PDB file of C-alpha atoms in Angstrom:
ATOM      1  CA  UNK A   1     145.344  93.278 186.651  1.00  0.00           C
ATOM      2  CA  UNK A   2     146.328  90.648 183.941  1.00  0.00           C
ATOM      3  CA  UNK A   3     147.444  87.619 186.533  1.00  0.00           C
ATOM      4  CA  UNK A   4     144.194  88.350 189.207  1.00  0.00           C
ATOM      5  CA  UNK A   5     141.538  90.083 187.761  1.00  0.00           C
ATOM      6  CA  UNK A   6     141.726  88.565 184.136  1.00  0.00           C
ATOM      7  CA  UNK A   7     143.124  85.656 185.521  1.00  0.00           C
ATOM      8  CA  UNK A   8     146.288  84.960 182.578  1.00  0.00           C
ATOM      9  CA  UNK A   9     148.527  82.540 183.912  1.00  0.00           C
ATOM     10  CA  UNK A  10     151.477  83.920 182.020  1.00  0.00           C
ATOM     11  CA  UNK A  11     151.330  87.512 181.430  1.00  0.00           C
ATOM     12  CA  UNK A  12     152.425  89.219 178.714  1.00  0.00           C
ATOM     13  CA  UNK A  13     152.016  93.032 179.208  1.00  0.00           C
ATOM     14  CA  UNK A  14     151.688  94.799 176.017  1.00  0.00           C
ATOM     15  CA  UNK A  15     154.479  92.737 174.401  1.00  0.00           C
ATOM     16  CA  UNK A  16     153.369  89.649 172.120  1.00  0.00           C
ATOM     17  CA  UNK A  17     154.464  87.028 174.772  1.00  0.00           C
ATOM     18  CA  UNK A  18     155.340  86.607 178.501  1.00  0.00           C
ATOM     19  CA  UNK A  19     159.288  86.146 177.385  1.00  0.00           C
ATOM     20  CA  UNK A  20     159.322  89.203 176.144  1.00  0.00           C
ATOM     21  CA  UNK A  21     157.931  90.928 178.881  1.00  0.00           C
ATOM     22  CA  UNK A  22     160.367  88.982 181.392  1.00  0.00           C
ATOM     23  CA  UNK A  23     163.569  90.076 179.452  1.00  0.00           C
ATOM     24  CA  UNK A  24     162.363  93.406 179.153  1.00  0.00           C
ATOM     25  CA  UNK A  25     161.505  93.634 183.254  1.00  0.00           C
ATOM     26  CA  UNK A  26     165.112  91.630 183.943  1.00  0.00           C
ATOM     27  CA  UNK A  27     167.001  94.573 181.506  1.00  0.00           C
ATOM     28  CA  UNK A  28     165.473  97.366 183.356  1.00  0.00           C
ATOM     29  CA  UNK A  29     165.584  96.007 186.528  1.00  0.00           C
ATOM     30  CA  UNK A  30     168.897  95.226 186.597  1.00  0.00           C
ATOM     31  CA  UNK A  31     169.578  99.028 185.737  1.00  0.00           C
ATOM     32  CA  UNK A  32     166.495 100.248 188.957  1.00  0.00           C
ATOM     33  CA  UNK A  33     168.711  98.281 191.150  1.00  0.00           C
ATOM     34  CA  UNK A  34     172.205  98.889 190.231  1.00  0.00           C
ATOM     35  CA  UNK A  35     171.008 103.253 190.232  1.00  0.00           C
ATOM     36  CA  UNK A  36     168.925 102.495 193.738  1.00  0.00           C
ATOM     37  CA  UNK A  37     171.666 100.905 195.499  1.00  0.00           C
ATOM     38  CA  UNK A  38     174.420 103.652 194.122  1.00  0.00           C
ATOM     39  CA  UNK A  39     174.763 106.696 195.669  1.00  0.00           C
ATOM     40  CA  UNK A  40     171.635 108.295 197.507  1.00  0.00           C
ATOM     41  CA  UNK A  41     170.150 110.569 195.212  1.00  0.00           C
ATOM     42  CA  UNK A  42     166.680 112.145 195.101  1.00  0.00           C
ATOM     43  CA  UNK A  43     164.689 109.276 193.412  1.00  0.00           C
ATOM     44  CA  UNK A  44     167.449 105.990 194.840  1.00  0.00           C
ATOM     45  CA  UNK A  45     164.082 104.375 196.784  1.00  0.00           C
ATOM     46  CA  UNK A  46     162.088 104.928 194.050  1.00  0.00           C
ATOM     47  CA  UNK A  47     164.143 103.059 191.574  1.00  0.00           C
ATOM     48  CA  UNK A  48     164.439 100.577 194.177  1.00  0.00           C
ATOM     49  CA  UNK A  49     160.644 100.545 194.600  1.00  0.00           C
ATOM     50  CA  UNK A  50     160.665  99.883 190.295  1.00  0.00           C
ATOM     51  CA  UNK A  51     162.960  97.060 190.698  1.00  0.00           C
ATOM     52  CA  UNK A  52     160.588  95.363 192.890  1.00  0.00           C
ATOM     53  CA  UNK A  53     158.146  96.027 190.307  1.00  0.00           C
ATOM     54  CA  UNK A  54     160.045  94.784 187.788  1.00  0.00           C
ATOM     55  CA  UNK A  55     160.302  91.234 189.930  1.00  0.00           C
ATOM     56  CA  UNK A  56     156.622  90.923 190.032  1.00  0.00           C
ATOM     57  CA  UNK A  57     156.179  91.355 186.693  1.00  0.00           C
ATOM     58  CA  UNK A  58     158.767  88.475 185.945  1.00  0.00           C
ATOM     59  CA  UNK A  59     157.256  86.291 188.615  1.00  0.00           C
ATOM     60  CA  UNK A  60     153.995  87.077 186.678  1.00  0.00           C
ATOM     61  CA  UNK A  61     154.940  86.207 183.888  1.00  0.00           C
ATOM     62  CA  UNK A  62     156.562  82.421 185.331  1.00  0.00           C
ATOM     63  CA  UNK A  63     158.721  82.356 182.215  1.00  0.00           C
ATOM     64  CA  UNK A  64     161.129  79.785 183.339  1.00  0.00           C
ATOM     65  CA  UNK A  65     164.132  81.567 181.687  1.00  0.00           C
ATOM     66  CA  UNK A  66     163.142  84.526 182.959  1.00  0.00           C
ATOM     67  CA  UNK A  67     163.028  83.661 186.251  1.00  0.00           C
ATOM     68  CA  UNK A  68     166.216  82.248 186.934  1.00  0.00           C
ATOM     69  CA  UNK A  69     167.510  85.081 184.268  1.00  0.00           C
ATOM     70  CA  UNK A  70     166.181  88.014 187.050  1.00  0.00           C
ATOM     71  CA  UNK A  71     167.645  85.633 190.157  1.00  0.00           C
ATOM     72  CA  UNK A  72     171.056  85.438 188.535  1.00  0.00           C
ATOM     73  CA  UNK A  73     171.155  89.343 187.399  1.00  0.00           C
ATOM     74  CA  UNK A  74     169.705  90.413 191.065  1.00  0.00           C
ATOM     75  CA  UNK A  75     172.491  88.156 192.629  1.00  0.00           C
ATOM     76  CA  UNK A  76     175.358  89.625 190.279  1.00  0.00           C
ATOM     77  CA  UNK A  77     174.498  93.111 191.101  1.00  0.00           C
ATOM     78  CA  UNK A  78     174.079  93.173 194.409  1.00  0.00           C
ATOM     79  CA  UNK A  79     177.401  91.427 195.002  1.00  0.00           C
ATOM     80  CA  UNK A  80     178.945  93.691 192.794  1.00  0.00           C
ATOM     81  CA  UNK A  81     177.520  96.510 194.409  1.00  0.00           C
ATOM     82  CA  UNK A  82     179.201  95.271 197.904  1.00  0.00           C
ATOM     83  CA  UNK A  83     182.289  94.090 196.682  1.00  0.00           C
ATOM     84  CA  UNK A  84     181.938  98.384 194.914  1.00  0.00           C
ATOM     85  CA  UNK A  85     181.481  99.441 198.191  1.00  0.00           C
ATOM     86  CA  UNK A  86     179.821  98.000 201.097  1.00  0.00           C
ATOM     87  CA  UNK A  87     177.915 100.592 203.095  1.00  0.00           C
ATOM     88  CA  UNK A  88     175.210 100.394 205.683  1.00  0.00           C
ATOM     89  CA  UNK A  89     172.688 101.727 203.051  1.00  0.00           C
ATOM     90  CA  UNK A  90     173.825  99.146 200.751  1.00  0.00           C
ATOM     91  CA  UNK A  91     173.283  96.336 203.317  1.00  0.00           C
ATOM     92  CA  UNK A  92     170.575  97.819 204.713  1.00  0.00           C
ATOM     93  CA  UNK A  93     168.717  97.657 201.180  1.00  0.00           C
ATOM     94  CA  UNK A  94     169.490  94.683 200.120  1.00  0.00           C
ATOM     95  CA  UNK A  95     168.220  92.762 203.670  1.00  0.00           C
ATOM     96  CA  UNK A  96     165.038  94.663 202.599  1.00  0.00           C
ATOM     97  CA  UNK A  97     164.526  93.119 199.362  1.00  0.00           C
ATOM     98  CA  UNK A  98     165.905  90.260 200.484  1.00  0.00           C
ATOM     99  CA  UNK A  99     163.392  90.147 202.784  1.00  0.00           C
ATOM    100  CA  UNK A 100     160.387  90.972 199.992  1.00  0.00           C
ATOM    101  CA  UNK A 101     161.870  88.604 198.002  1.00  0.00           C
ATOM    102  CA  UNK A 102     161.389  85.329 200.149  1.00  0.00           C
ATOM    103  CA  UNK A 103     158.307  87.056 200.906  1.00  0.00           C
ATOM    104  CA  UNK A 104     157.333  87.120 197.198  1.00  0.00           C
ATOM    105  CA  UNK A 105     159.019  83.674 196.496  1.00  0.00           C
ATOM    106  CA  UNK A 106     156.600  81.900 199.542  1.00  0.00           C
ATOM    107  CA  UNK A 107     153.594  83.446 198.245  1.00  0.00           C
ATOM    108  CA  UNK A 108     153.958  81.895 195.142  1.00  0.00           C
ATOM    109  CA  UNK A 109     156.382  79.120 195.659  1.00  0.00           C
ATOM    110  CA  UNK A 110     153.924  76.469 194.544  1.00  0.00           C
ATOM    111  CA  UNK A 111     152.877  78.094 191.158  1.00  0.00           C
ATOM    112  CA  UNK A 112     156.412  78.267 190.220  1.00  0.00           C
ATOM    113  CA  UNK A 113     157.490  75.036 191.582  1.00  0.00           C
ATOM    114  CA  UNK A 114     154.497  74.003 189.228  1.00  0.00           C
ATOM    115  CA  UNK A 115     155.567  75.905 186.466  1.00  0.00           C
ATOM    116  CA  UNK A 116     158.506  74.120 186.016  1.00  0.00           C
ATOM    117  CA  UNK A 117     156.866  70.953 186.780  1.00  0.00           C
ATOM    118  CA  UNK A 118     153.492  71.586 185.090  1.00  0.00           C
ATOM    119  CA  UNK A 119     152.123  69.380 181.721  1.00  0.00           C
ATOM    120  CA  UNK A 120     152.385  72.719 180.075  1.00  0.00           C
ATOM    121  CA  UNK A 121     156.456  71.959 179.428  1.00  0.00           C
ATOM    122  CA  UNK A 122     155.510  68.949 176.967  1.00  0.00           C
ATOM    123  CA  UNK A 123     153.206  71.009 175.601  1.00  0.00           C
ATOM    124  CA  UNK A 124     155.197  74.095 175.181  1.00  0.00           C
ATOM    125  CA  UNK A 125     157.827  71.702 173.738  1.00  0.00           C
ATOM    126  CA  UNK A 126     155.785  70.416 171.283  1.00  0.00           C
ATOM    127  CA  UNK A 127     154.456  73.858 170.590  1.00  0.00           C
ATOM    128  CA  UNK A 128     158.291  74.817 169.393  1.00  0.00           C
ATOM    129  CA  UNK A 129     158.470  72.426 167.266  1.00  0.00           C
ATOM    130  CA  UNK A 130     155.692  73.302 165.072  1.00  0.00           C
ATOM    131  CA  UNK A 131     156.937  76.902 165.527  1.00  0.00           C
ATOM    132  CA  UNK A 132     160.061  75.755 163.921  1.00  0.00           C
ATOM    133  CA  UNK A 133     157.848  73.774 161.536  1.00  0.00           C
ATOM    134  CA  UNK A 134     156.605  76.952 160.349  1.00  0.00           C
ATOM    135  CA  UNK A 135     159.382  78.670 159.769  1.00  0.00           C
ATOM    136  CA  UNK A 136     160.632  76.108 157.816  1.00  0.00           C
ATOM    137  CA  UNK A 137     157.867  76.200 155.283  1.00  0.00           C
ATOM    138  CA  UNK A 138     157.649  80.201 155.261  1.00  0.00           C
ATOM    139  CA  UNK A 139     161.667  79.953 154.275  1.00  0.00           C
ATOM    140  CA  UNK A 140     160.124  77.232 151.826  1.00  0.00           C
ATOM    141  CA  UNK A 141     157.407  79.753 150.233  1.00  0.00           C
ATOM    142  CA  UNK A 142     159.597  83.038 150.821  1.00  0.00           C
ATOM    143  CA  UNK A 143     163.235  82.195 150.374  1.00  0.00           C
ATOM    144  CA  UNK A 144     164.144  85.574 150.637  1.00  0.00           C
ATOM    145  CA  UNK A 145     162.301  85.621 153.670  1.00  0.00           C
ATOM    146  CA  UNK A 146     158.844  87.196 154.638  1.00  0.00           C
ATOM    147  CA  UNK A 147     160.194  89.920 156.102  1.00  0.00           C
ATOM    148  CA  UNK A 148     162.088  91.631 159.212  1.00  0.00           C
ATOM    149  CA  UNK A 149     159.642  91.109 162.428  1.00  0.00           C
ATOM    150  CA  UNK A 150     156.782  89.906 160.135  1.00  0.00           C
ATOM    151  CA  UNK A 151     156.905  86.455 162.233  1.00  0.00           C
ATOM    152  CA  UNK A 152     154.240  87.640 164.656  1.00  0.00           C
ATOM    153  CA  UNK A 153     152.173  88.920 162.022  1.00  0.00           C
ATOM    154  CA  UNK A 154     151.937  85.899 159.942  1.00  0.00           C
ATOM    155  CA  UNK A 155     152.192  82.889 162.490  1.00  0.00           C
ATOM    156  CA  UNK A 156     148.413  84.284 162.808  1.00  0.00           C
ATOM    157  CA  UNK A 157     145.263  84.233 160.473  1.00  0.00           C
ATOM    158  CA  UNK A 158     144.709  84.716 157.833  1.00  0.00           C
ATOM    159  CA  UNK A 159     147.964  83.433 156.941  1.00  0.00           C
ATOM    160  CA  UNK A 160     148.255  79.651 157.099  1.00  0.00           C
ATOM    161  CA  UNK A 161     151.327  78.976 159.125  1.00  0.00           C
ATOM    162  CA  UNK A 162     149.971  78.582 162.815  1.00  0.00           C
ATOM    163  CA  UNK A 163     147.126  76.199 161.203  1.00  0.00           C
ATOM    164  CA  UNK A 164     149.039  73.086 162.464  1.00  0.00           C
ATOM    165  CA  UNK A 165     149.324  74.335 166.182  1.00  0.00           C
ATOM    166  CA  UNK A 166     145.602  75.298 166.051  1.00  0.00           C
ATOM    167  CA  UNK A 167     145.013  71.505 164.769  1.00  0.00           C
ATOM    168  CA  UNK A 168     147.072  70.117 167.495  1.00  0.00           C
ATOM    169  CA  UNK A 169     144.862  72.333 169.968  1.00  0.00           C
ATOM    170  CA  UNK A 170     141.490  70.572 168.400  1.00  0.00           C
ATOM    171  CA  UNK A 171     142.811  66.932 168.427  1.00  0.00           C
ATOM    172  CA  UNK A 172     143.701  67.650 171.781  1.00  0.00           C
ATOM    173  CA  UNK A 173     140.127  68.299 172.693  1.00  0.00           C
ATOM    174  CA  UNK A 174     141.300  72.279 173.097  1.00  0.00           C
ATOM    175  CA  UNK A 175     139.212  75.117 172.144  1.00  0.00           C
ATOM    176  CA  UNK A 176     140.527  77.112 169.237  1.00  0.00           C
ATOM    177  CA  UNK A 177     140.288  81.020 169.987  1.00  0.00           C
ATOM    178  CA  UNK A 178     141.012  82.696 166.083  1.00  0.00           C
ATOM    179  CA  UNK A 179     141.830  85.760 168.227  1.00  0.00           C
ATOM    180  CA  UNK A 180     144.728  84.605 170.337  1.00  0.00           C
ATOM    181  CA  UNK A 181     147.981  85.871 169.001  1.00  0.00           C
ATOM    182  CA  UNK A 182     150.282  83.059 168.628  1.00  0.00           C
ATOM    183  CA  UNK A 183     153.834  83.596 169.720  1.00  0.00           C
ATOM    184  CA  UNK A 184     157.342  84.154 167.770  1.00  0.00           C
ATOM    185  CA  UNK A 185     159.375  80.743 167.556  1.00  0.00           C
ATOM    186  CA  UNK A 186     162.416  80.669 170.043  1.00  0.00           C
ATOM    187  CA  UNK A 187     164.661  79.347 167.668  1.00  0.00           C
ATOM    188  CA  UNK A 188     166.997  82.289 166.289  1.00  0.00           C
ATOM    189  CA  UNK A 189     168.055  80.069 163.649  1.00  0.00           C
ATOM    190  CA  UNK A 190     164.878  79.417 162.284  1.00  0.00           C
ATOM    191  CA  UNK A 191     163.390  83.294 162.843  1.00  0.00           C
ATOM    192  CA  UNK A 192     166.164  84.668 160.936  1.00  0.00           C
ATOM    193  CA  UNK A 193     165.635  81.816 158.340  1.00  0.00           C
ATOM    194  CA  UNK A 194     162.063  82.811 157.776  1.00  0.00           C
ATOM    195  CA  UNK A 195     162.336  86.243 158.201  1.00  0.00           C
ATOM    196  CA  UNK A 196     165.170  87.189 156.176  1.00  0.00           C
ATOM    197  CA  UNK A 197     165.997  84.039 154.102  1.00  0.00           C
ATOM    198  CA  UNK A 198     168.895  82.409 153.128  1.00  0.00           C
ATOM    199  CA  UNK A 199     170.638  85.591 152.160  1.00  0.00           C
TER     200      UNK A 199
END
């Protein structure tokens, strides 16, 4: 619903940012397929069916990290699986995701290939550095830190930390939504920093 009837170009599910979501679909997924291609049980194509939920969802989301993240776990299991044991149903099922996945991957090979090409990258760039900006002056207002998982909350009005990215949007000829929920900087260093200070 979020990527084609609201039209979001990186989804984020109910978590605060598309990352999120990605790692959270890669975890899981990795767990649907390693269960689905065990030993047939009751619900084995099921889980199987949830992994390949799980891979839209991260291919919704194009978090670059996440993407390559799901690739790499997919690939480990499944040889892992084989090298376990390699039975027919084993082959069998991964040939068939195999085969949803290039399916998958040419539908939407030229978002992705844009995704890691796109202008957004500068941007996104420049937008963790003024994440990191503001950490560094929460750690300079709070040095004890503003609290554990109170980035989110205060990277967003009314507190003034996510002013400077909201500027950036303006001289940038960007519309400002107050609404939008900004995301959590990427840099552990500085989130622990601001969050729990320099105890």
């Amino acid at each position: 619903k979020m990527k084609y009837m609201d039209h979001i170009y990186q989804v984020p599910g109910t978590f605060e940012h598309q990352n999120a979501l990605a790692m959270f679909a890669s975890m899981i997924g990795m767990v649907f397929l390693a269960v689905g291609l065990g030993p047939k049980e009751k619900h084995s194509n099921f889980l199987l069916f949830a992994y390949v939920a799980c891979a839209a969802m991260v291919q919704a989301t194009l978090s670059r990290g996440g993407l390559v993240m799901f690739a790499a776990g997919t690939i480990g299991v499944v040889l892992v699986s084989l090298v376990d044991r390699p039975t027919k149903r084993r082959i069998g099922g991964t040939a068939v995701l195999a085969g949803i996945g290039l399916f998958g991957i040419f539908m939407t090979m030229n978002t992705i290939i844009g995704r890691f090409n796109d202008y957004g990258n500068d941007e996104s760039k420049r937008t963790r550095t003024m994440l990191n900006d503001a950490s560094r002056q929460m750690l300079h207002d709070y040095p004890l830190g503003i609290g554990w998982n109170n980035f989110a909350r205060v990277i967003n009005k009314p507190f003034p930390y996510g002013d400077k990215i909201d500027d950036w949007q303006r001289a940038n000829g960007n519309p400002v939504d107050p609404t939008y929920q900004k995301g959590v900087v990427e840099s552990l260093y500085w989130l622990i920093l601001a969050e729990t200070g320099y105890q």
